[in-house]
Short mmCIF file of C-alpha atoms and ligand atoms in Angstrom, two decimals:
data_model
loop_
_atom_site.label_atom_id
_atom_site.label_comp_id
_atom_site.label_asym_id
_atom_site.label_seq_id
_atom_site.Cartn_x
_atom_site.Cartn_y
_atom_site.Cartn_z
CA MET A 1 64.63 90.82 104.90
CA HIS A 2 64.24 90.07 101.21
CA ARG A 3 65.01 86.44 100.48
CA PRO A 4 65.42 85.08 97.00
CA SER A 5 62.78 82.54 96.03
CA TRP A 6 65.31 79.92 95.00
CA ASP A 7 67.18 79.54 98.32
CA GLU A 8 65.10 76.62 99.73
CA GLY A 9 65.92 77.83 103.26
CA TYR A 10 69.66 77.74 102.64
CA THR A 11 71.79 80.74 103.67
CA VAL A 12 72.58 82.43 100.37
CA ASP A 13 72.96 86.05 101.46
CA VAL A 14 76.71 85.71 101.54
CA ASP A 15 79.03 83.71 99.31
CA TYR A 16 80.68 80.66 100.81
CA VAL A 17 84.38 80.66 101.75
CA ARG A 18 86.85 79.93 98.95
CA GLU A 19 88.27 76.75 100.40
CA TYR A 20 90.02 73.79 98.86
CA PHE A 21 89.52 70.25 100.20
CA GLY A 22 91.84 67.36 99.41
CA ASP A 23 89.74 64.51 100.80
CA TRP A 24 88.27 63.45 97.46
CA ILE A 25 91.33 63.73 95.24
CA PRO A 26 90.72 60.65 93.06
CA ASP A 27 94.01 58.89 93.91
CA ARG A 28 93.44 59.40 97.63
CA VAL A 29 89.93 57.97 97.34
CA ARG A 30 91.24 54.98 95.39
CA PHE A 31 94.05 54.36 97.87
CA ALA A 32 91.62 54.63 100.81
CA LEU A 33 89.35 52.02 99.23
CA LEU A 34 92.14 49.64 98.24
CA SER A 35 93.95 49.83 101.54
CA ASN A 36 90.65 49.00 103.27
CA GLY A 37 90.25 45.92 101.12
CA TRP A 38 87.90 47.23 98.42
CA GLN A 39 88.40 47.18 94.67
CA ALA A 40 88.79 50.82 93.65
CA PRO A 41 86.87 51.95 90.58
CA ALA A 42 88.60 53.95 87.84
CA LEU A 43 87.39 57.51 88.38
CA HIS A 44 86.89 58.86 84.86
CA THR A 45 83.85 61.00 85.64
CA ALA A 46 82.93 62.75 88.86
CA CYS A 47 80.28 65.16 90.10
CA GLU A 48 80.26 67.60 93.00
CA LEU A 49 76.87 68.54 94.42
CA GLY A 50 77.01 72.00 96.02
CA TYR A 51 80.53 72.97 95.00
CA GLY A 52 80.52 76.28 96.91
CA GLN A 53 82.96 78.63 95.21
CA GLY A 54 84.21 75.73 93.07
CA VAL A 55 87.88 75.97 94.05
CA THR A 56 88.21 72.23 94.70
CA LEU A 57 86.32 71.39 91.53
CA ALA A 58 88.42 73.75 89.40
CA ILE A 59 91.72 72.46 90.78
CA GLY A 60 90.62 68.84 90.39
CA ALA A 61 89.50 69.44 86.81
CA ALA A 62 92.70 71.21 85.78
CA ALA A 63 95.22 69.05 87.63
CA GLY A 64 93.82 65.53 87.29
CA SER A 65 92.47 63.31 84.55
CA THR A 66 88.96 62.94 86.01
CA THR A 67 86.26 64.87 84.13
CA TRP A 68 84.27 66.98 86.58
CA THR A 69 80.68 68.22 86.56
CA GLY A 70 79.04 70.14 89.37
CA THR A 71 76.11 72.22 90.46
CA ASP A 72 75.50 74.87 93.09
CA PHE A 73 72.29 76.85 93.00
CA ASN A 74 73.91 80.09 94.13
CA PRO A 75 74.49 81.97 90.86
CA SER A 76 77.31 84.05 92.39
CA HIS A 77 79.11 80.80 93.16
CA ALA A 78 78.48 79.58 89.63
CA VAL A 79 79.89 82.77 88.10
CA PHE A 80 83.03 82.51 90.20
CA ALA A 81 83.45 78.76 89.58
CA ARG A 82 82.84 79.09 85.84
CA ALA A 83 85.53 81.72 85.53
CA LEU A 84 87.93 79.47 87.43
CA VAL A 85 87.26 76.26 85.49
CA ASP A 86 87.28 78.08 82.14
CA GLY A 87 85.83 75.18 80.18
CA GLU A 88 87.76 72.40 81.99
CA ALA A 89 84.58 71.22 83.76
CA ARG A 90 80.80 71.51 83.38
CA VAL A 91 79.53 73.87 86.02
CA TYR A 92 75.80 74.53 86.56
CA ASP A 93 73.78 76.83 88.79
CA ASP A 94 70.90 74.34 89.08
CA SER A 95 69.26 73.42 92.35
CA PHE A 96 69.73 69.75 93.21
CA ALA A 97 66.19 69.04 92.00
CA GLU A 98 66.75 70.84 88.68
CA PHE A 99 70.10 69.14 88.21
CA ALA A 100 68.64 65.71 88.95
CA ALA A 101 66.01 66.32 86.26
CA ARG A 102 68.59 67.02 83.51
CA ASP A 103 68.76 64.48 80.72
CA ASP A 104 72.23 65.48 79.51
CA LEU A 105 74.33 64.14 82.37
CA PRO A 106 76.66 61.14 82.13
CA MET A 107 76.82 58.35 84.70
CA PHE A 108 79.39 59.28 87.35
CA ASP A 109 82.13 57.09 88.81
CA MET A 110 82.23 59.34 91.87
CA ILE A 111 79.74 61.76 93.41
CA VAL A 112 80.89 64.15 96.12
CA LEU A 113 78.79 65.96 98.72
CA HIS A 114 80.86 67.97 101.15
CA GLY A 115 79.10 70.19 103.66
CA ILE A 116 75.67 69.47 102.13
CA TRP A 117 73.84 66.59 103.80
CA SER A 118 73.35 68.11 107.27
CA TRP A 119 72.44 71.53 105.95
CA VAL A 120 69.61 70.83 103.50
CA SER A 121 65.93 69.94 103.97
CA GLU A 122 64.54 66.43 104.14
CA ALA A 123 63.02 66.97 100.68
CA ASN A 124 66.43 67.83 99.27
CA ARG A 125 67.98 64.79 100.90
CA GLN A 126 65.48 62.66 99.08
CA VAL A 127 66.35 64.39 95.81
CA ILE A 128 70.04 63.70 96.51
CA VAL A 129 69.50 60.03 97.37
CA ASP A 130 67.45 59.61 94.21
CA PHE A 131 70.20 61.33 92.20
CA LEU A 132 72.79 58.94 93.68
CA LYS A 133 70.61 56.02 92.75
CA ARG A 134 70.14 57.13 89.16
CA ARG A 135 73.46 58.79 88.33
CA LEU A 136 76.14 56.81 90.16
CA ALA A 137 77.68 54.10 87.98
CA VAL A 138 77.59 50.53 89.26
CA GLY A 139 80.82 50.09 91.22
CA GLY A 140 81.02 53.87 91.75
CA VAL A 141 81.89 55.68 94.96
CA VAL A 142 80.19 58.42 96.97
CA TYR A 143 82.09 60.81 99.21
CA ILE A 144 79.77 62.32 101.80
CA SER A 145 80.44 64.47 104.86
CA TYR A 146 77.96 65.36 107.57
CA ASN A 147 77.62 66.39 111.20
CA VAL A 148 77.16 63.66 113.80
CA PRO A 149 75.43 64.38 117.12
CA TYR A 150 78.07 63.26 119.66
CA GLY A 151 80.40 66.23 119.36
CA TRP A 152 77.52 68.67 118.87
CA THR A 153 75.63 67.79 122.04
CA SER A 154 77.51 70.37 124.08
CA VAL A 155 76.65 73.28 121.79
CA ALA A 156 73.41 72.19 120.12
CA ALA A 157 71.32 74.12 122.65
CA VAL A 158 73.52 77.20 122.30
CA ARG A 159 73.25 76.96 118.53
CA HIS A 160 69.48 76.91 118.90
CA LEU A 161 69.54 80.10 121.00
CA MET A 162 72.03 81.71 118.61
CA LYS A 163 69.74 80.99 115.67
CA HIS A 164 66.81 82.53 117.51
CA HIS A 165 68.86 85.59 118.42
CA TYR A 166 70.10 85.95 114.85
CA GLU A 167 66.59 85.70 113.38
CA THR A 168 64.70 87.85 115.83
CA ARG A 169 67.07 90.14 117.71
CA SER A 170 70.09 90.98 115.58
CA ASP A 171 69.89 94.37 113.85
CA ARG A 172 68.97 93.64 110.23
CA SER A 173 70.04 97.07 109.06
CA ALA A 174 73.58 96.49 110.35
CA GLY A 175 74.54 94.03 107.62
CA LEU A 176 75.23 90.31 107.75
CA GLU A 177 78.71 90.34 109.20
CA ALA A 178 77.64 92.60 112.07
CA ARG A 179 74.61 90.37 112.69
CA VAL A 180 76.77 87.26 112.88
CA ARG A 181 79.26 88.98 115.16
CA SER A 182 76.52 90.23 117.45
CA THR A 183 75.16 86.66 117.58
CA ILE A 184 78.60 85.38 118.59
CA ALA A 185 78.77 88.10 121.26
CA PHE A 186 75.34 86.98 122.48
CA ALA A 187 76.61 83.37 122.76
CA GLU A 188 79.63 84.63 124.72
CA SER A 189 77.35 86.57 127.05
CA LEU A 190 75.56 83.29 127.84
CA VAL A 191 78.79 81.78 129.15
CA ALA A 192 79.19 84.64 131.63
CA THR A 193 75.77 83.79 133.17
CA ARG A 194 77.02 80.42 134.46
CA ALA A 195 73.89 78.85 133.03
CA GLY A 196 72.92 75.44 134.38
CA HIS A 197 72.95 73.93 130.92
CA LEU A 198 76.49 75.12 130.29
CA ALA A 199 77.64 73.77 133.65
CA ALA A 200 76.38 70.37 132.48
CA GLN A 201 78.24 70.80 129.16
CA PRO A 202 81.77 71.77 130.15
CA GLN A 203 83.02 71.75 126.54
CA ALA A 204 80.53 74.36 125.41
CA ALA A 205 82.40 77.40 126.77
CA ASP A 206 85.53 76.49 124.76
CA ARG A 207 83.52 75.97 121.61
CA ILE A 208 81.79 79.32 122.09
CA ALA A 209 85.11 81.05 122.76
CA ARG A 210 86.43 79.61 119.49
CA LEU A 211 83.54 81.05 117.46
CA LYS A 212 85.09 84.46 117.11
CA THR A 213 88.31 82.98 115.71
CA LEU A 214 86.35 81.40 112.84
CA ASP A 215 85.51 83.02 109.50
CA TRP A 216 82.16 84.73 110.17
CA ARG A 217 80.82 83.32 106.87
CA TYR A 218 81.57 79.83 108.12
CA VAL A 219 79.74 80.58 111.39
CA LEU A 220 76.76 81.80 109.38
CA HIS A 221 76.61 78.60 107.31
CA GLU A 222 77.36 76.19 110.14
CA TYR A 223 75.40 77.70 113.02
CA LEU A 224 72.72 79.91 111.55
CA ASN A 225 71.43 78.03 108.51
CA GLU A 226 67.73 77.14 108.34
CA ASP A 227 68.40 73.39 108.10
CA TRP A 228 70.85 71.73 110.45
CA HIS A 229 70.46 68.03 111.11
CA PRO A 230 73.34 66.07 112.62
CA ASP A 231 72.81 62.35 111.93
CA TYR A 232 74.12 59.19 113.51
CA PHE A 233 76.37 57.27 111.16
CA ALA A 234 74.08 54.23 111.24
CA ASP A 235 71.12 56.37 110.09
CA VAL A 236 73.04 57.82 107.16
CA ALA A 237 74.26 54.34 106.20
CA ARG A 238 70.69 53.01 106.34
CA THR A 239 69.29 55.88 104.25
CA LEU A 240 71.94 55.50 101.55
CA SER A 241 71.59 51.75 101.49
CA ALA A 242 67.79 51.78 101.24
CA GLY A 243 67.55 54.63 98.73
CA ALA A 244 70.62 54.24 96.54
CA LYS A 245 71.96 50.72 97.11
CA LEU A 246 75.13 52.09 98.67
CA GLY A 247 77.26 50.16 101.12
CA TRP A 248 79.66 51.80 103.53
CA ALA A 249 83.30 51.22 102.56
CA CYS A 250 85.52 53.19 104.97
CA PRO A 251 86.08 56.64 106.47
CA ALA A 252 87.29 59.03 103.77
CA HIS A 253 89.81 60.78 105.98
CA PHE A 254 92.98 58.80 106.51
CA HIS A 255 93.33 59.63 110.20
CA ASP A 256 89.87 58.24 110.83
CA GLN A 257 91.24 54.92 109.52
CA VAL A 258 93.92 54.77 112.24
CA ASP A 259 92.37 53.82 115.59
CA ILE A 260 95.48 54.52 117.60
CA LEU A 261 95.11 58.23 116.81
CA SER A 262 91.76 58.58 118.53
CA LEU A 263 90.99 55.56 120.73
CA THR A 264 92.47 54.23 123.96
CA THR A 265 93.59 50.61 124.21
CA ASP A 266 90.41 49.68 126.09
CA GLN A 267 88.24 51.38 123.51
CA MET A 268 90.07 49.61 120.68
CA ARG A 269 89.51 46.29 122.44
CA LEU A 270 85.76 46.97 122.75
CA VAL A 271 85.53 48.05 119.12
CA GLY A 272 87.43 44.90 118.12
CA GLU A 273 84.81 42.73 119.84
CA VAL A 274 82.05 44.05 117.57
CA ASN A 275 81.52 42.29 114.25
CA ASP A 276 79.09 44.63 112.53
CA PRO A 277 81.10 47.40 110.79
CA ILE A 278 78.25 49.91 111.20
CA ALA A 279 78.07 49.31 114.97
CA ARG A 280 81.89 49.48 115.18
CA GLU A 281 81.95 52.84 113.46
CA THR A 282 79.17 54.17 115.68
CA MET A 283 81.18 53.16 118.75
CA ARG A 284 84.24 54.95 117.39
CA ASP A 285 82.17 58.15 116.96
CA PHE A 286 80.96 57.79 120.53
CA PHE A 287 84.41 57.12 121.96
CA CYS A 288 86.08 60.07 120.31
CA ASN A 289 83.09 62.42 120.58
CA ARG A 290 83.11 63.03 116.85
CA ASN A 291 81.12 65.97 115.48
CA PHE A 292 81.77 65.49 111.78
CA ARG A 293 82.21 62.45 109.54
CA ARG A 294 83.60 61.96 106.07
CA ASP A 295 82.75 58.60 104.51
CA LEU A 296 83.13 56.63 101.32
CA PHE A 297 80.21 54.48 100.16
CA LEU A 298 80.28 52.07 97.22
CA ARG A 299 77.56 50.95 94.89
CA GLY A 300 78.51 47.32 94.80
CA GLY A 301 81.73 46.91 96.72
CA SER A 302 83.98 44.05 95.70
CA ARG A 303 86.62 42.75 98.10
CA ILE A 304 90.32 42.61 97.30
CA ALA A 305 93.00 41.00 99.47
CA GLY A 306 96.35 39.22 99.44
CA ARG A 307 98.54 39.40 96.35
CA ARG A 308 96.00 41.32 94.26
CA GLN A 309 95.57 43.98 96.92
CA ARG A 310 99.30 44.32 97.38
CA GLU A 311 99.85 44.66 93.63
CA ALA A 312 97.14 47.29 93.37
CA LEU A 313 98.62 49.27 96.28
CA SER A 314 102.07 48.97 94.72
CA GLY A 315 100.81 50.86 91.68
CA PHE A 316 100.80 54.15 93.67
CA THR A 317 103.80 56.48 93.84
CA LEU A 318 104.26 58.84 96.78
CA MET A 319 106.10 62.11 97.07
CA LEU A 320 106.92 64.30 100.04
CA LEU A 321 104.94 67.57 100.13
CA THR A 322 107.02 69.21 102.78
CA ARG A 323 110.66 69.31 103.80
CA ARG A 324 111.85 66.17 105.56
CA GLN A 325 112.91 68.22 108.60
CA ASP A 326 109.44 69.77 108.87
CA VAL A 327 107.67 66.43 109.34
CA SER A 328 106.66 66.44 113.00
CA ALA A 329 107.58 63.35 115.03
CA THR A 330 104.45 63.79 117.13
CA ILE A 331 100.91 63.30 116.06
CA GLY A 332 97.87 64.50 117.93
CA ALA A 333 94.25 63.85 117.10
CA ALA A 334 91.04 63.97 119.14
CA GLY A 335 92.87 64.68 122.39
CA HIS A 336 95.43 61.92 121.95
CA SER A 337 99.00 62.47 121.03
CA ALA A 338 101.53 59.88 120.02
CA GLN A 339 105.11 59.68 118.80
CA LEU A 340 105.73 58.40 115.29
CA GLN A 341 107.82 55.27 115.74
CA PRO A 342 111.25 56.02 114.24
CA ALA A 343 111.80 52.41 113.14
CA ILE A 344 108.71 52.63 110.95
CA TYR A 345 108.66 56.25 109.84
CA ASP A 346 112.33 57.18 109.41
CA PRO A 347 113.06 54.74 106.57
CA ILE A 348 109.92 55.90 104.74
CA LEU A 349 110.67 59.59 105.22
CA ASP A 350 114.37 59.24 104.40
CA ARG A 351 113.52 57.42 101.19
CA LEU A 352 110.86 60.03 100.32
CA ALA A 353 113.37 62.81 100.97
CA ALA A 354 115.44 61.40 98.10
CA GLY A 355 112.48 61.66 95.68
CA PRO A 356 109.18 60.00 94.74
CA VAL A 357 108.91 56.32 95.59
CA GLY A 358 106.52 53.51 94.75
CA VAL A 359 104.37 52.19 97.60
CA GLY A 360 105.50 48.69 96.54
CA GLU A 361 109.13 49.62 97.24
CA LEU A 362 108.24 50.98 100.69
CA ILE A 363 106.31 47.80 101.52
CA ALA A 364 109.17 45.57 100.35
CA ARG A 365 111.88 47.52 102.19
CA HIS A 366 109.87 47.39 105.40
CA GLU A 367 109.09 43.70 105.07
CA ALA A 368 112.81 43.02 104.70
CA ASN A 369 113.16 44.62 108.16
CA GLY A 370 110.29 42.72 109.76
CA ILE A 371 107.73 45.54 109.47
CA SER A 372 104.35 44.31 108.26
CA LEU A 373 102.28 45.51 105.33
CA GLY A 374 99.66 46.75 107.82
CA GLN A 375 102.21 48.88 109.67
CA THR A 376 103.49 50.38 106.42
CA ILE A 377 99.98 51.22 105.27
CA GLU A 378 99.17 52.75 108.64
CA ALA A 379 102.27 54.96 108.41
CA ILE A 380 101.31 56.06 104.90
CA ARG A 381 97.80 56.87 106.15
CA VAL A 382 99.20 59.01 108.94
CA LEU A 383 101.33 60.97 106.45
CA LEU A 384 98.47 61.24 103.93
CA GLY A 385 96.15 62.47 106.67
CA ARG A 386 98.59 65.28 107.42
CA TYR A 387 98.98 66.05 103.69
CA GLU A 388 102.71 65.52 104.06
CA VAL A 389 102.72 63.12 101.14
CA GLY A 390 100.74 63.04 97.90
CA PHE A 391 100.32 60.59 95.02
CA VAL A 392 102.30 61.30 91.88
CA GLN A 393 100.40 61.04 88.59
CA GLU A 394 101.80 59.34 85.50
CA GLU A 395 104.32 61.32 83.43
CA ALA A 396 101.96 61.58 80.47
CA THR A 397 99.15 62.89 82.68
CA ILE A 398 101.45 65.45 84.29
CA ALA A 399 102.56 66.73 80.88
CA ALA A 400 98.99 66.78 79.58
CA ARG A 401 97.63 68.68 82.60
CA ARG A 402 100.42 71.26 82.93
CA PRO A 403 98.94 73.81 80.48
CA ALA A 404 95.61 73.69 82.31
CA THR A 405 97.18 74.07 85.77
CA ASP A 406 99.40 76.93 84.57
CA ALA A 407 96.33 78.70 83.20
CA LEU A 408 94.30 78.06 86.36
CA ASN A 409 97.15 79.18 88.61
CA ARG A 410 97.32 82.48 86.76
CA ARG A 411 93.62 82.94 87.39
CA LEU A 412 94.00 81.96 91.05
CA LEU A 413 96.90 84.39 91.41
CA ASP A 414 94.54 87.22 90.44
CA PHE A 415 93.39 86.80 94.04
CA ALA A 416 96.92 86.69 95.46
CA GLY A 417 96.95 88.23 98.91
CA GLU A 418 93.24 87.48 99.43
CA ASP A 419 91.58 84.46 101.02
CA LEU A 420 92.32 81.90 98.31
CA ARG A 421 95.26 79.91 99.59
CA PHE A 422 95.77 77.05 97.09
CA LEU A 423 97.37 76.57 93.70
CA ALA A 424 97.15 73.54 91.41
CA SER A 425 99.86 70.92 90.88
CA PRO A 426 99.75 68.69 87.79
CA VAL A 427 102.27 66.39 89.48
CA ILE A 428 99.93 65.28 92.27
CA GLY A 429 96.68 66.19 90.51
CA ALA A 430 95.69 68.28 93.48
CA GLY A 431 95.81 71.61 95.26
CA VAL A 432 98.86 72.76 97.19
CA PRO A 433 98.64 75.31 100.02
CA VAL A 434 100.48 78.50 99.17
CA ASP A 435 100.15 81.30 101.68
CA SER A 436 99.05 84.69 100.48
CA ILE A 437 102.42 86.49 100.67
CA HIS A 438 104.10 83.63 98.79
CA GLN A 439 101.42 83.98 96.13
CA LEU A 440 102.48 87.59 95.67
CA PHE A 441 106.08 86.42 95.09
CA ILE A 442 104.90 83.86 92.54
CA ALA A 443 102.84 86.50 90.74
CA ALA A 444 105.94 88.72 90.64
CA ARG A 445 108.06 85.88 89.22
CA LEU A 446 105.46 85.26 86.52
CA ALA A 447 105.78 88.93 85.65
CA GLY A 448 109.53 88.41 85.14
CA ARG A 449 110.83 89.63 88.51
CA THR A 450 113.23 87.23 90.16
CA LYS A 451 115.57 89.23 92.42
CA VAL A 452 114.94 89.27 96.18
CA ALA A 453 114.48 93.04 96.26
CA GLU A 454 112.05 92.94 93.32
CA LEU A 455 109.90 90.27 94.95
CA ALA A 456 109.88 92.14 98.27
CA ASP A 457 108.95 95.45 96.64
CA HIS A 458 106.24 93.84 94.52
CA ALA A 459 104.69 92.19 97.57
CA LEU A 460 104.81 95.39 99.64
CA ALA A 461 103.27 97.39 96.78
CA SER A 462 100.51 94.78 96.30
CA LEU A 463 99.69 94.81 99.99
CA ALA A 464 99.60 98.61 100.03
CA ALA A 465 97.37 98.66 96.91
CA GLY A 466 94.92 96.41 98.76
CA GLY A 467 95.00 98.70 101.80
CA ARG A 468 96.89 96.08 103.82
CA SER A 469 100.26 96.00 105.52
CA LEU A 470 102.71 93.42 106.72
CA VAL A 471 102.01 92.28 110.26
CA ASP A 472 104.27 91.24 113.09
CA ASP A 473 102.77 89.41 116.05
CA GLY A 474 99.33 90.30 114.72
CA LYS A 475 100.13 94.05 114.59
CA PRO A 476 100.59 96.01 111.35
CA ILE A 477 104.17 97.20 110.78
CA THR A 478 103.93 100.94 110.20
CA ASP A 479 107.63 101.78 109.68
CA PRO A 480 108.36 101.21 105.94
CA LEU A 481 112.02 100.34 106.59
CA VAL A 482 111.12 97.71 109.16
CA ALA A 483 108.44 96.34 106.83
CA ARG A 484 110.89 96.08 103.93
CA GLU A 485 113.52 94.37 106.07
CA LYS A 486 110.96 91.84 107.22
CA MET A 487 109.64 91.29 103.69
CA VAL A 488 113.17 90.63 102.40
CA LYS A 489 113.57 87.94 105.08
CA ILE A 490 110.25 86.37 104.05
CA VAL A 491 111.38 86.34 100.40
CA GLU A 492 114.68 84.67 101.35
CA GLY A 493 112.86 82.04 103.39
CA PHE A 494 110.47 81.42 100.48
CA LEU A 495 113.28 81.03 97.94
CA GLU A 496 115.21 78.65 100.15
CA ASN A 497 112.48 76.60 101.80
CA ARG A 498 109.35 76.68 99.68
CA LEU A 499 110.17 77.48 96.07
CA PRO A 500 112.13 74.25 95.37
CA LEU A 501 109.12 72.14 96.39
CA LEU A 502 106.68 74.28 94.39
CA GLU A 503 108.93 73.80 91.36
CA ARG A 504 109.05 70.04 91.87
CA LEU A 505 105.25 70.09 92.06
CA GLN A 506 105.22 72.16 88.83
CA VAL A 507 103.06 74.76 90.53
CA ILE A 508 105.59 77.24 89.19
C1 SAM B 1 78.28 74.51 103.16
S1 SAM B 1 78.44 74.89 101.47
C2 SAM B 1 79.64 73.70 100.96
C3 SAM B 1 80.33 74.08 99.72
C4 SAM B 1 81.45 73.18 99.27
N1 SAM B 1 80.99 71.82 99.00
C5 SAM B 1 82.53 73.20 100.31
O1 SAM B 1 82.58 72.27 101.11
O2 SAM B 1 83.28 74.16 100.34
C6 SAM B 1 76.95 74.26 100.75
C7 SAM B 1 76.74 74.66 99.30
O3 SAM B 1 75.60 73.98 98.79
C8 SAM B 1 74.84 74.88 98.00
N2 SAM B 1 73.43 74.44 98.08
C9 SAM B 1 72.66 74.37 99.19
N3 SAM B 1 71.43 73.92 98.89
C10 SAM B 1 71.43 73.68 97.56
C11 SAM B 1 70.45 73.17 96.65
N4 SAM B 1 69.22 72.86 97.07
N5 SAM B 1 70.79 73.03 95.35
C12 SAM B 1 72.05 73.36 94.92
N6 SAM B 1 73.01 73.84 95.74
C13 SAM B 1 72.70 73.99 97.04
C14 SAM B 1 75.08 76.24 98.62
O4 SAM B 1 74.90 77.30 97.71
C15 SAM B 1 76.51 76.14 99.11
O5 SAM B 1 77.43 76.62 98.18
#
């Protein structure tokens, strides 16, 4: 197979999925740091290394006040990302090494690497660490995600065989998708053999069965890439400390900051007996069999506590990103499920249902009822982790960003009905999930159609133009009358349940 000379072993034969990730929205990063007792830097400038299709970068640049720069060496990604950002961010197609050698970059308050560290060569990791050392401002923060071995143990050997099959036995003339699918089928055939290794790894069969439900491009990048190095948390922490003077601050994902979601009481007790934060975190990974970590590291962390911490937290304003009645009272993570305690959550959710509210007000109301600051913060983390609440930006920022988000949303809506499922909100400075049929309704409204029948007809016509049809229970609806009736119901549900929120978020 012809491979381009610039790929450095990375899978570049197919473009990466057009996903949006909310974990490094600047206000979420700042709240995570502050609530874990760290001073949070102002995030004026940020950089994403390996931005993929650039959807997260484009939404962040349009919707928030942070100035974004990024690089991804795949020129197809760069073309797509450049068209999306349309001048709102600096987007390069440099390799990490080329980018690191540039002399026209600013110092960054935040550098983000999502889905990079475990999938690049050792040489590239060194380039990245050196870049962090030279380009991260003092006091700045790094968001980094990577695979950790615990949760991969069960399928690491299967992945190895899959890679071998893909390289040497899949039919190269059949095209990439067919090759990936045949590799998945090969993995499934291994399960049927009742192999000794799989008997010793009872989780593997489930993981293999799930492969065919995943986007085949994701499987290609995650399972069949040249480089694939899960790392223990302690090793990543040591590498970043030694090479870039970074200290671990906290997990980036809010649910990973709430032990009760993933650990038993005994496990929490054992973790509590350990003083070293690195060892504690490693034990948590072990206990909940983690396969992937998202972490925040600081270059020069400074502690904040007591009144100053409370004042800083009180500066955030929250809003509900879903209907009050849709907030589930149960939470499940890593095999554990728990009920949200009504005494803690109901007052917060009821207040949020009435409109945006300052974190300071939520803390004070709870304290008046004997609920501690820690319990309030934990509840907010749970809701943030489920993306049921977001942080509201200042009025002036919202007004300033609205033209850019409107323009970006029009560009994103060019893909309505395809695999791009997020639009930008200037209110929360972030992406908002909007499913593909709803996007077709929004596109129709932008074109001046507002009646139920007009929206339904527009959506049906758009689907038909793309060779698609409405589905029911996974099956295409072939009868046009049935399809129209169903589409009208979807429009009515959208207008009643979803549109009001999208308007409050100024997505529309
Ligand atoms: C797994 S994808 C993650 C993309 C994005 N961060 C996300 O999470 O959606 C990794 C990305 O890094 C880019 N990449 C890999 N090696 C690179 C290198 N040496 N220099 C620049 N970009 C690289 C790839 O083109 C790809 O888009």
